[in-house]
Coordinates of N, CA and C and ligand atoms in Angstrom, one line a residue:
X27 N 63.6 62.0 76.7 CA 64.6 61.2 75.7 C 65.7 62.3 75.6
X28 N 66.8 61.8 75.7 CA 67.6 62.9 74.9 C 67.9 63.0 73.2
X29 N 67.7 63.8 72.8 CA 67.9 64.4 71.7 C 69.4 64.4 71.2
X30 N 70.0 64.7 72.1 CA 71.7 64.5 71.7 C 72.3 63.6 71.9
X31 N 73.3 63.5 70.9 CA 74.3 62.1 71.1 C 75.9 62.9 71.3
X32 N 76.7 62.3 71.6 CA 78.4 62.9 71.7 C 78.6 63.3 70.5
X33 N 78.1 62.5 69.2 CA 78.5 62.9 68.1 C 77.9 64.2 67.0
X34 N 77.0 64.8 68.2 CA 76.3 65.8 67.4 C 77.0 66.9 67.7
X35 N 77.3 67.9 66.0 CA 78.1 69.5 66.7 C 77.5 70.5 67.2
X36 N 78.2 70.7 68.2 CA 77.1 71.7 68.6 C 77.1 73.2 67.6
X37 N 75.8 73.7 67.8 CA 75.8 75.3 67.5 C 76.6 76.1 67.9
X38 N 77.2 76.7 67.0 CA 78.6 78.0 67.6 C 77.8 78.6 68.8
X39 N 79.0 78.8 69.6 CA 78.5 79.4 70.8 C 77.9 79.0 71.8
X40 N 77.0 77.5 71.5 CA 76.5 77.3 72.2 C 77.2 76.4 73.5
X41 N 77.0 76.5 74.7 CA 77.7 75.8 75.8 C 77.9 74.3 75.7
X42 N 78.9 73.9 75.7 CA 79.1 72.1 75.8 C 79.9 72.0 77.2
X43 N 80.3 72.8 78.2 CA 80.4 72.6 79.2 C 79.6 73.4 80.3
X44 N 79.4 73.1 81.5 CA 78.8 73.7 82.7 C 79.8 73.9 83.5
X45 N 79.7 74.8 84.2 CA 80.9 75.1 85.2 C 79.6 75.3 86.3
X46 N 79.7 74.5 87.6 CA 78.6 74.9 88.5 C 79.2 75.0 89.7
X47 N 78.8 76.0 90.5 CA 79.4 75.8 92.1 C 78.2 76.1 93.3
X48 N 78.2 75.5 94.6 CA 77.4 75.3 95.6 C 77.3 76.9 95.9
X49 N 78.3 77.9 95.6 CA 77.7 79.5 95.9 C 79.1 80.6 95.4
X50 N 78.3 81.5 95.4 CA 79.2 82.3 94.8 C 80.8 82.6 95.3
X51 N 80.9 82.2 96.6 CA 82.3 82.2 97.2 C 83.1 81.1 96.6
X52 N 82.5 80.0 96.0 CA 83.7 79.2 95.5 C 84.0 79.9 93.7
X53 N 84.0 80.8 93.3 CA 84.2 81.9 92.5 C 85.5 82.0 92.1
X54 N 86.3 82.3 93.0 CA 87.5 82.6 93.2 C 88.5 81.2 92.4
X55 N 87.9 80.3 92.9 CA 88.3 78.9 92.7 C 88.2 78.7 91.3
X56 N 86.8 78.6 91.4 CA 86.2 78.0 89.8 C 86.7 78.8 88.7
X57 N 87.2 80.2 88.9 CA 87.3 81.0 87.8 C 88.8 80.8 86.9
X58 N 89.4 79.6 87.3 CA 90.2 78.9 87.1 C 89.8 77.9 85.7
X59 N 88.6 77.4 86.1 CA 88.3 76.3 84.8 C 87.6 77.1 83.8
X60 N 87.4 78.7 84.1 CA 86.9 79.6 83.3 C 88.0 80.1 82.5
X61 N 89.1 80.2 83.2 CA 90.2 80.7 82.0 C 90.9 79.4 80.9
X62 N 90.8 78.1 81.6 CA 91.0 77.3 80.6 C 90.1 77.0 79.8
X63 N 89.1 77.1 79.5 CA 87.9 76.7 78.8 C 88.0 78.0 77.9
X64 N 88.2 79.5 78.2 CA 88.5 80.3 77.3 C 89.6 80.2 76.3
X65 N 90.7 79.7 76.9 CA 91.8 79.4 76.4 C 91.5 78.6 75.1
X66 N 90.9 77.3 75.5 CA 90.8 76.4 74.6 C 89.7 76.8 73.7
X67 N 88.8 77.9 73.9 CA 87.8 77.8 73.2 C 86.5 77.3 73.1
X68 N 86.1 76.6 74.4 CA 85.3 75.9 74.5 C 84.1 76.8 75.0
X69 N 82.8 76.5 74.6 CA 82.2 77.4 75.1 C 81.0 76.6 76.2
X70 N 80.9 77.9 77.0 CA 80.7 77.3 78.3 C 80.0 77.8 79.3
X71 N 79.2 77.8 80.0 CA 78.1 78.3 81.2 C 78.8 78.3 82.6
X72 N 78.4 79.2 83.0 CA 78.9 79.5 84.7 C 77.4 79.7 85.4
X73 N 77.2 79.1 86.5 CA 76.2 79.0 87.6 C 76.2 78.5 88.7
X74 N 75.6 79.3 89.6 CA 75.5 79.2 91.1 C 74.1 78.2 91.2
X75 N 74.4 76.7 91.8 CA 73.3 75.5 91.9 C 73.5 74.9 92.9
X76 N 73.0 75.0 94.3 CA 73.4 74.3 95.5 C 72.7 73.2 95.9
X77 N 73.6 72.4 96.0 CA 72.8 70.7 96.3 C 71.8 71.2 97.3
X78 N 72.1 72.1 99.0 CA 71.8 72.2 100.0 C 70.7 73.6 99.9
X79 N 71.1 74.2 99.2 CA 69.9 75.8 99.2 C 68.8 76.2 98.1
X80 N 69.3 75.2 97.2 CA 67.7 75.4 96.2 C 68.1 73.9 95.5
X81 N 68.0 72.8 96.1 CA 68.1 71.3 95.7 C 66.9 71.5 94.4
X82 N 65.8 71.7 94.4 CA 65.1 71.7 93.2 C 65.6 72.0 92.2
X83 N 66.2 73.3 92.1 CA 67.0 73.8 91.0 C 68.1 72.7 90.6
X84 N 68.6 72.7 91.6 CA 70.0 71.6 91.1 C 69.7 70.3 90.5
X85 N 68.6 69.4 91.1 CA 68.0 68.4 90.3 C 67.5 68.6 88.8
X86 N 66.7 69.8 88.9 CA 66.4 70.4 87.4 C 67.4 70.6 86.5
X87 N 68.5 71.4 87.1 CA 69.7 71.4 86.2 C 70.3 70.4 85.7
X88 N 70.5 69.1 86.3 CA 71.0 68.1 86.3 C 70.6 67.0 85.1
X89 N 68.8 67.4 85.5 CA 68.2 66.5 84.7 C 68.2 66.8 83.2
X90 N 68.5 68.1 83.1 CA 67.8 68.9 81.6 C 69.5 69.0 81.2
X91 N 70.5 69.0 81.8 CA 71.8 69.4 81.0 C 71.6 68.5 79.6
X92 N 72.1 67.4 79.7 CA 72.4 66.7 78.4 C 71.0 66.9 77.3
X93 N 69.9 67.4 77.5 CA 69.2 67.5 76.8 C 69.6 69.1 76.2
X94 N 70.3 70.0 77.0 CA 70.6 71.1 76.4 C 71.8 71.1 75.4
X95 N 72.5 70.0 75.5 CA 73.8 70.3 74.6 C 75.1 69.8 75.7
X96 N 74.8 69.5 76.9 CA 76.0 70.0 77.7 C 76.5 68.7 77.4
X97 N 78.1 68.6 77.5 CA 78.6 67.2 77.3 C 79.5 66.8 78.7
X98 N 79.7 68.1 79.2 CA 80.6 67.8 80.6 C 80.3 68.9 81.4
X99 N 80.0 68.5 82.9 CA 79.8 69.3 83.8 C 81.0 69.4 84.9
X100 N 81.5 70.5 85.2 CA 82.6 70.6 86.1 C 81.7 71.1 87.3
X101 N 81.8 70.6 88.5 CA 80.7 70.8 89.2 C 81.9 71.2 90.6
X102 N 82.3 72.6 91.3 CA 82.8 72.6 92.8 C 82.1 73.1 94.1
X103 N 82.7 72.5 94.8 CA 82.0 72.8 95.9 C 82.3 72.5 97.2
X104 N 82.3 73.3 98.4 CA 83.2 73.3 99.6 C 82.1 72.6 100.9
X105 N 82.9 71.9 101.9 CA 82.5 71.5 103.0 C 81.6 70.2 103.0
X106 N 80.5 69.8 103.2 CA 79.8 68.3 103.0 C 79.5 68.9 101.6
X107 N 80.4 68.7 100.4 CA 79.9 68.9 98.9 C 79.2 68.3 98.1
X108 N 78.1 67.7 98.2 CA 77.1 67.2 97.9 C 76.8 67.2 96.3
X109 N 76.8 68.5 96.0 CA 76.7 69.0 94.5 C 77.1 67.7 93.4
X110 N 78.5 67.9 93.5 CA 78.8 66.9 92.1 C 78.1 65.5 92.3
X111 N 78.2 64.9 93.5 CA 77.6 63.3 93.5 C 76.2 63.5 93.0
X112 N 75.3 64.7 93.7 CA 74.1 64.7 93.3 C 74.1 65.0 91.8
X113 N 74.5 66.0 91.3 CA 74.3 65.7 90.0 C 74.7 64.7 89.0
X114 N 75.9 64.0 89.6 CA 76.1 62.5 88.7 C 75.0 61.6 88.5
X115 N 74.4 61.9 90.1 CA 73.3 60.9 90.3 C 72.0 60.7 89.4
X116 N 71.7 61.9 88.6 CA 70.7 62.3 87.6 C 70.8 62.6 86.3
X117 N 72.5 62.7 85.9 CA 72.6 62.8 84.5 C 73.8 61.9 84.3
X118 N 73.4 61.1 82.9 CA 74.7 60.9 82.2 C 75.9 61.4 82.0
X119 N 75.7 62.4 82.2 CA 76.9 63.0 81.7 C 78.3 62.8 82.3
X120 N 79.4 62.8 82.1 CA 80.7 63.2 82.9 C 80.5 64.4 83.7
X121 N 80.7 64.0 85.1 CA 80.6 64.8 86.1 C 82.1 65.3 86.5
X122 N 82.8 66.3 86.7 CA 84.2 66.2 87.2 C 84.0 67.4 88.5
X123 N 84.3 67.0 89.6 CA 84.2 67.3 90.7 C 85.8 68.2 91.4
X124 N 85.0 69.6 91.6 CA 86.3 70.2 92.5 C 86.0 70.6 93.9
X125 N 86.9 69.7 94.4 CA 86.7 70.1 96.0 C 87.2 71.5 96.7
X126 N 86.3 72.3 96.9 CA 87.1 73.8 97.2 C 87.1 74.0 98.9
X127 N 88.4 74.7 99.0 CA 88.9 74.6 100.8 C 87.9 75.3 101.0
X128 N 87.4 75.1 102.1 CA 87.0 75.9 103.3 C 87.6 76.4 104.0
X129 N 87.3 77.5 105.0 CA 88.8 77.4 106.1 C 88.8 76.7 107.4
X130 N 88.1 75.6 107.4 CA 88.0 74.7 108.5 C 88.8 73.8 108.5
X131 N 89.0 73.4 107.6 CA 89.7 71.7 107.5 C 90.4 71.6 106.1
X132 N 91.0 73.0 105.6 CA 91.5 73.0 104.4 C 91.3 72.5 103.1
X133 N 89.9 72.0 103.3 CA 89.3 71.3 102.2 C 89.4 69.3 102.2
X134 N 89.9 69.3 102.9 CA 89.4 67.7 103.1 C 88.2 67.6 103.5
X135 N 87.3 67.9 104.2 CA 86.4 67.7 104.0 C 85.5 67.8 102.7
X136 N 85.8 68.7 101.9 CA 85.4 68.8 100.2 C 85.7 67.4 99.5
X137 N 87.1 67.3 99.7 CA 87.7 66.3 99.0 C 86.7 64.8 99.4
X138 N 87.0 64.8 100.5 CA 86.3 63.4 100.9 C 84.7 63.0 100.7
X139 N 84.4 64.2 100.9 CA 83.0 64.5 100.2 C 82.7 64.4 98.8
X140 N 83.5 64.4 97.9 CA 83.4 64.2 96.5 C 84.0 63.0 96.2
X141 N 85.0 62.8 96.3 CA 86.0 61.5 96.0 C 85.5 60.1 96.2
X142 N 84.8 60.2 97.4 CA 84.1 58.9 98.0 C 83.1 58.2 97.6
X143 N 82.6 58.3 96.5 CA 81.2 58.3 95.6 C 81.0 56.5 95.7
X144 N 79.6 56.1 96.5 CA 79.1 55.0 96.4 C 79.3 54.4 94.8
X145 N 79.7 53.2 94.9 CA 79.6 52.2 93.7 C 78.6 52.7 92.8
X146 N 78.7 52.7 91.6 CA 78.0 53.1 90.2 C 77.6 54.5 89.7
X147 N 78.3 55.5 90.9 CA 77.7 56.8 90.3 C 79.1 57.5 90.3
X148 N 80.1 57.8 89.6 CA 81.5 57.9 89.4 C 81.2 59.8 89.6
X149 N 82.2 60.2 90.2 CA 82.6 61.8 90.3 C 84.3 61.6 89.5
X150 N 84.4 62.3 88.8 CA 86.2 62.4 88.3 C 86.7 63.4 89.0
X151 N 87.4 63.2 90.4 CA 87.4 64.1 91.5 C 89.0 64.6 91.2
X152 N 89.2 66.0 91.0 CA 90.8 66.6 91.0 C 91.0 66.9 92.4
X153 N 92.3 67.5 92.2 CA 92.9 68.3 93.4 C 92.0 69.1 94.4
X154 N 92.1 69.4 95.4 CA 91.7 70.4 96.2 C 91.9 71.8 95.9
X155 N 91.0 72.5 95.0 CA 90.9 73.8 94.4 C 91.3 73.4 93.0
X156 N 91.5 72.2 92.5 CA 92.3 71.8 91.3 C 91.0 72.4 90.2
X157 N 90.4 73.3 90.0 CA 89.6 73.9 88.9 C 90.1 74.0 87.8
X158 N 91.7 74.3 87.3 CA 92.1 74.4 86.0 C 92.5 72.7 85.5
X159 N 92.6 72.0 86.2 CA 93.2 70.4 86.1 C 91.2 69.9 85.6
X160 N 90.3 70.2 86.5 CA 89.1 69.8 85.8 C 88.6 70.4 84.5
X161 N 89.0 71.7 84.0 CA 88.7 72.2 82.7 C 89.6 71.2 81.9
X162 N 90.9 71.1 82.2 CA 91.7 70.5 81.1 C 91.1 69.0 81.4
X163 N 90.6 68.2 82.0 CA 90.0 66.9 81.7 C 88.6 67.2 80.7
X164 N 88.0 67.9 81.5 CA 86.8 68.2 80.1 C 87.3 68.6 78.8
X165 N 88.6 69.3 78.5 CA 88.9 69.4 77.5 C 89.4 67.8 76.6
X166 N 89.8 67.2 77.4 CA 90.4 65.8 77.0 C 89.1 65.1 76.8
X167 N 88.3 65.2 77.4 CA 87.2 63.7 77.4 C 86.5 64.4 75.9
X168 N 86.1 65.9 75.7 CA 85.8 66.5 74.5 C 86.7 66.1 73.5
X169 N 88.1 66.6 73.6 CA 88.8 66.1 72.5 C 88.7 65.1 71.8
X170 N 88.4 63.6 72.2 CA 87.9 62.3 71.5 C 87.5 62.5 70.9
X171 N 86.6 63.3 70.5 CA 85.4 63.4 69.5 C 85.8 64.6 68.3
X172 N 87.1 65.4 69.0 CA 87.4 66.8 68.4 C 88.5 66.5 67.7
X173 N 88.9 66.4 66.8 CA 90.3 66.5 66.3 C 91.3 68.2 66.5
X174 N 90.6 69.0 66.3 CA 91.1 70.4 66.7 C 91.5 70.5 68.0
X175 N 90.6 70.1 68.7 CA 90.9 70.3 70.4 C 91.9 69.3 70.7
X176 N 91.7 68.1 69.9 CA 93.0 67.0 70.8 C 94.2 67.9 70.1
X177 N 94.5 68.4 69.0 CA 95.6 69.1 68.7 C 96.0 70.3 69.6
X178 N 95.0 71.1 70.0 CA 95.2 71.9 70.6 C 95.9 71.6 72.1
X179 N 95.1 70.4 72.9 CA 95.5 70.0 73.9 C 97.0 69.4 73.8
X180 N 97.8 68.6 72.5 CA 98.9 68.4 72.4 C 99.6 69.3 72.1
X181 N 99.3 70.6 71.7 CA 99.8 71.8 71.9 C 100.1 72.2 73.2
X182 N 99.3 72.5 74.0 CA 99.2 72.6 75.4 C 100.3 71.7 76.1
X183 N 100.4 70.7 76.1 CA 101.3 70.0 76.8 C 102.7 70.2 76.1
X184 N 103.0 70.5 75.1 CA 104.2 70.5 74.6 C 104.7 72.5 74.7
X185 N 103.9 73.0 75.3 CA 104.2 74.3 76.1 C 104.7 74.1 77.6
X186 N 103.8 73.1 78.1 CA 104.4 72.6 79.6 C 105.7 72.2 79.7
X187 N 106.0 71.0 78.4 CA 107.2 70.6 78.2 C 108.3 71.7 78.2
X188 N 107.9 72.6 77.3 CA 109.2 73.6 76.9 C 109.1 74.2 78.2
X189 N 108.1 74.9 78.8 CA 108.6 75.5 80.1 C 109.1 74.7 81.3
X190 N 109.4 73.5 80.8 CA 109.8 72.8 82.1 C 111.4 72.5 81.6
X191 N 111.6 72.3 80.5 CA 112.5 72.3 80.0 C 113.6 73.7 80.0
X192 N 112.8 74.7 80.3 CA 113.3 76.4 80.2 C 113.9 76.5 81.9
X193 N 113.0 75.8 82.7 CA 113.5 76.0 84.3 C 114.9 74.9 84.2
X194 N 114.5 73.7 83.5 CA 116.2 73.1 83.8 C 117.3 73.5 83.2
X195 N 117.2 74.6 82.3 CA 118.2 75.0 81.5 C 118.7 76.4 82.4
X196 N 117.4 77.4 83.2 CA 117.7 78.4 83.8 C 118.4 77.7 85.3
X197 N 118.3 76.6 85.7 CA 119.0 76.1 86.8 C 120.3 75.5 86.5
X198 N 120.9 75.5 85.2 CA 121.9 74.5 84.8 C 122.7 76.0 84.0
X199 N 122.5 77.0 84.3 CA 123.1 78.1 83.7 C 124.3 78.5 84.4
X200 N 125.5 78.5 83.3 CA 126.5 78.6 84.2 C 126.7 79.9 84.6
X201 N 127.3 80.4 86.0 CA 127.4 81.6 86.5 C 128.4 82.6 85.9
X202 N 128.4 84.1 86.0 CA 128.8 84.7 84.7 C 128.6 85.5 83.6
X203 N 127.0 85.0 83.6 CA 126.3 85.7 82.8 C 126.2 87.4 82.8
X204 N 125.6 88.5 81.9 CA 126.0 89.3 81.5 C 125.3 90.2 83.1
X205 N 124.5 89.9 83.9 CA 124.2 90.8 85.4 C 125.7 90.4 86.0
X206 N 126.7 89.5 86.1 CA 127.2 89.2 87.1 C 128.5 90.2 87.0
Ligands
RP5_16 C1 79.0 74.8 99.6 O1 79.2 75.7 101.0 C2 79.6 75.7 98.8 O2 80.1 75.0 97.8 C3 81.0 76.6 99.7 O3 81.7 76.3 99.4 C4 80.4 76.3 101.1 C5 79.9 78.0 101.4 O4 79.1 78.4 100.9 P1 78.9 80.1 101.5 O5 78.4 80.2 102.9 O6 80.2 80.6 101.3 O7 77.9 80.9 100.5 O8 77.8 74.4 99.3

């Protein structure tokens, strides 16, 4: 039985998000999630656990994650991408799936394998190679019970808005600036 509840404060530095992937070949995509969690100072762990190559280790990881204090699992996989769904089957934690594009089908295989979960076992699926959004979704989930994280997310959204506004101003800048 889990001794961890969503209200428990995590010990400093204790990972509360697990970023897992089926192979180290997914890392170049999944690094986007690492960067976002670093940016928000969310403690996390990164591991390779394969649904197909190390099924017993994958199931053990999924069974133990909540009791170890993990609050959200981000799982990336490509091809017949069973990892996110299999983890969601053995943990009560929210699982965010990242379809990783392989060379043959441009990630459509990964996307459909992850998004088409049967009734009762949800995986929150982001876009193909959308690891950054997976981490942003994890931050939003955690921010429900963390006011500082919620404030940081609002700041991130304000930055995005400022960038779009700057793009718009650039687009409509009159010709004849200093370089002309
Ligand atoms: C999946 O198989 C992994 O998630 C990876 O996307 C894909 C290919 O793995 P490698 O053959 O590159 O190790 O399980």
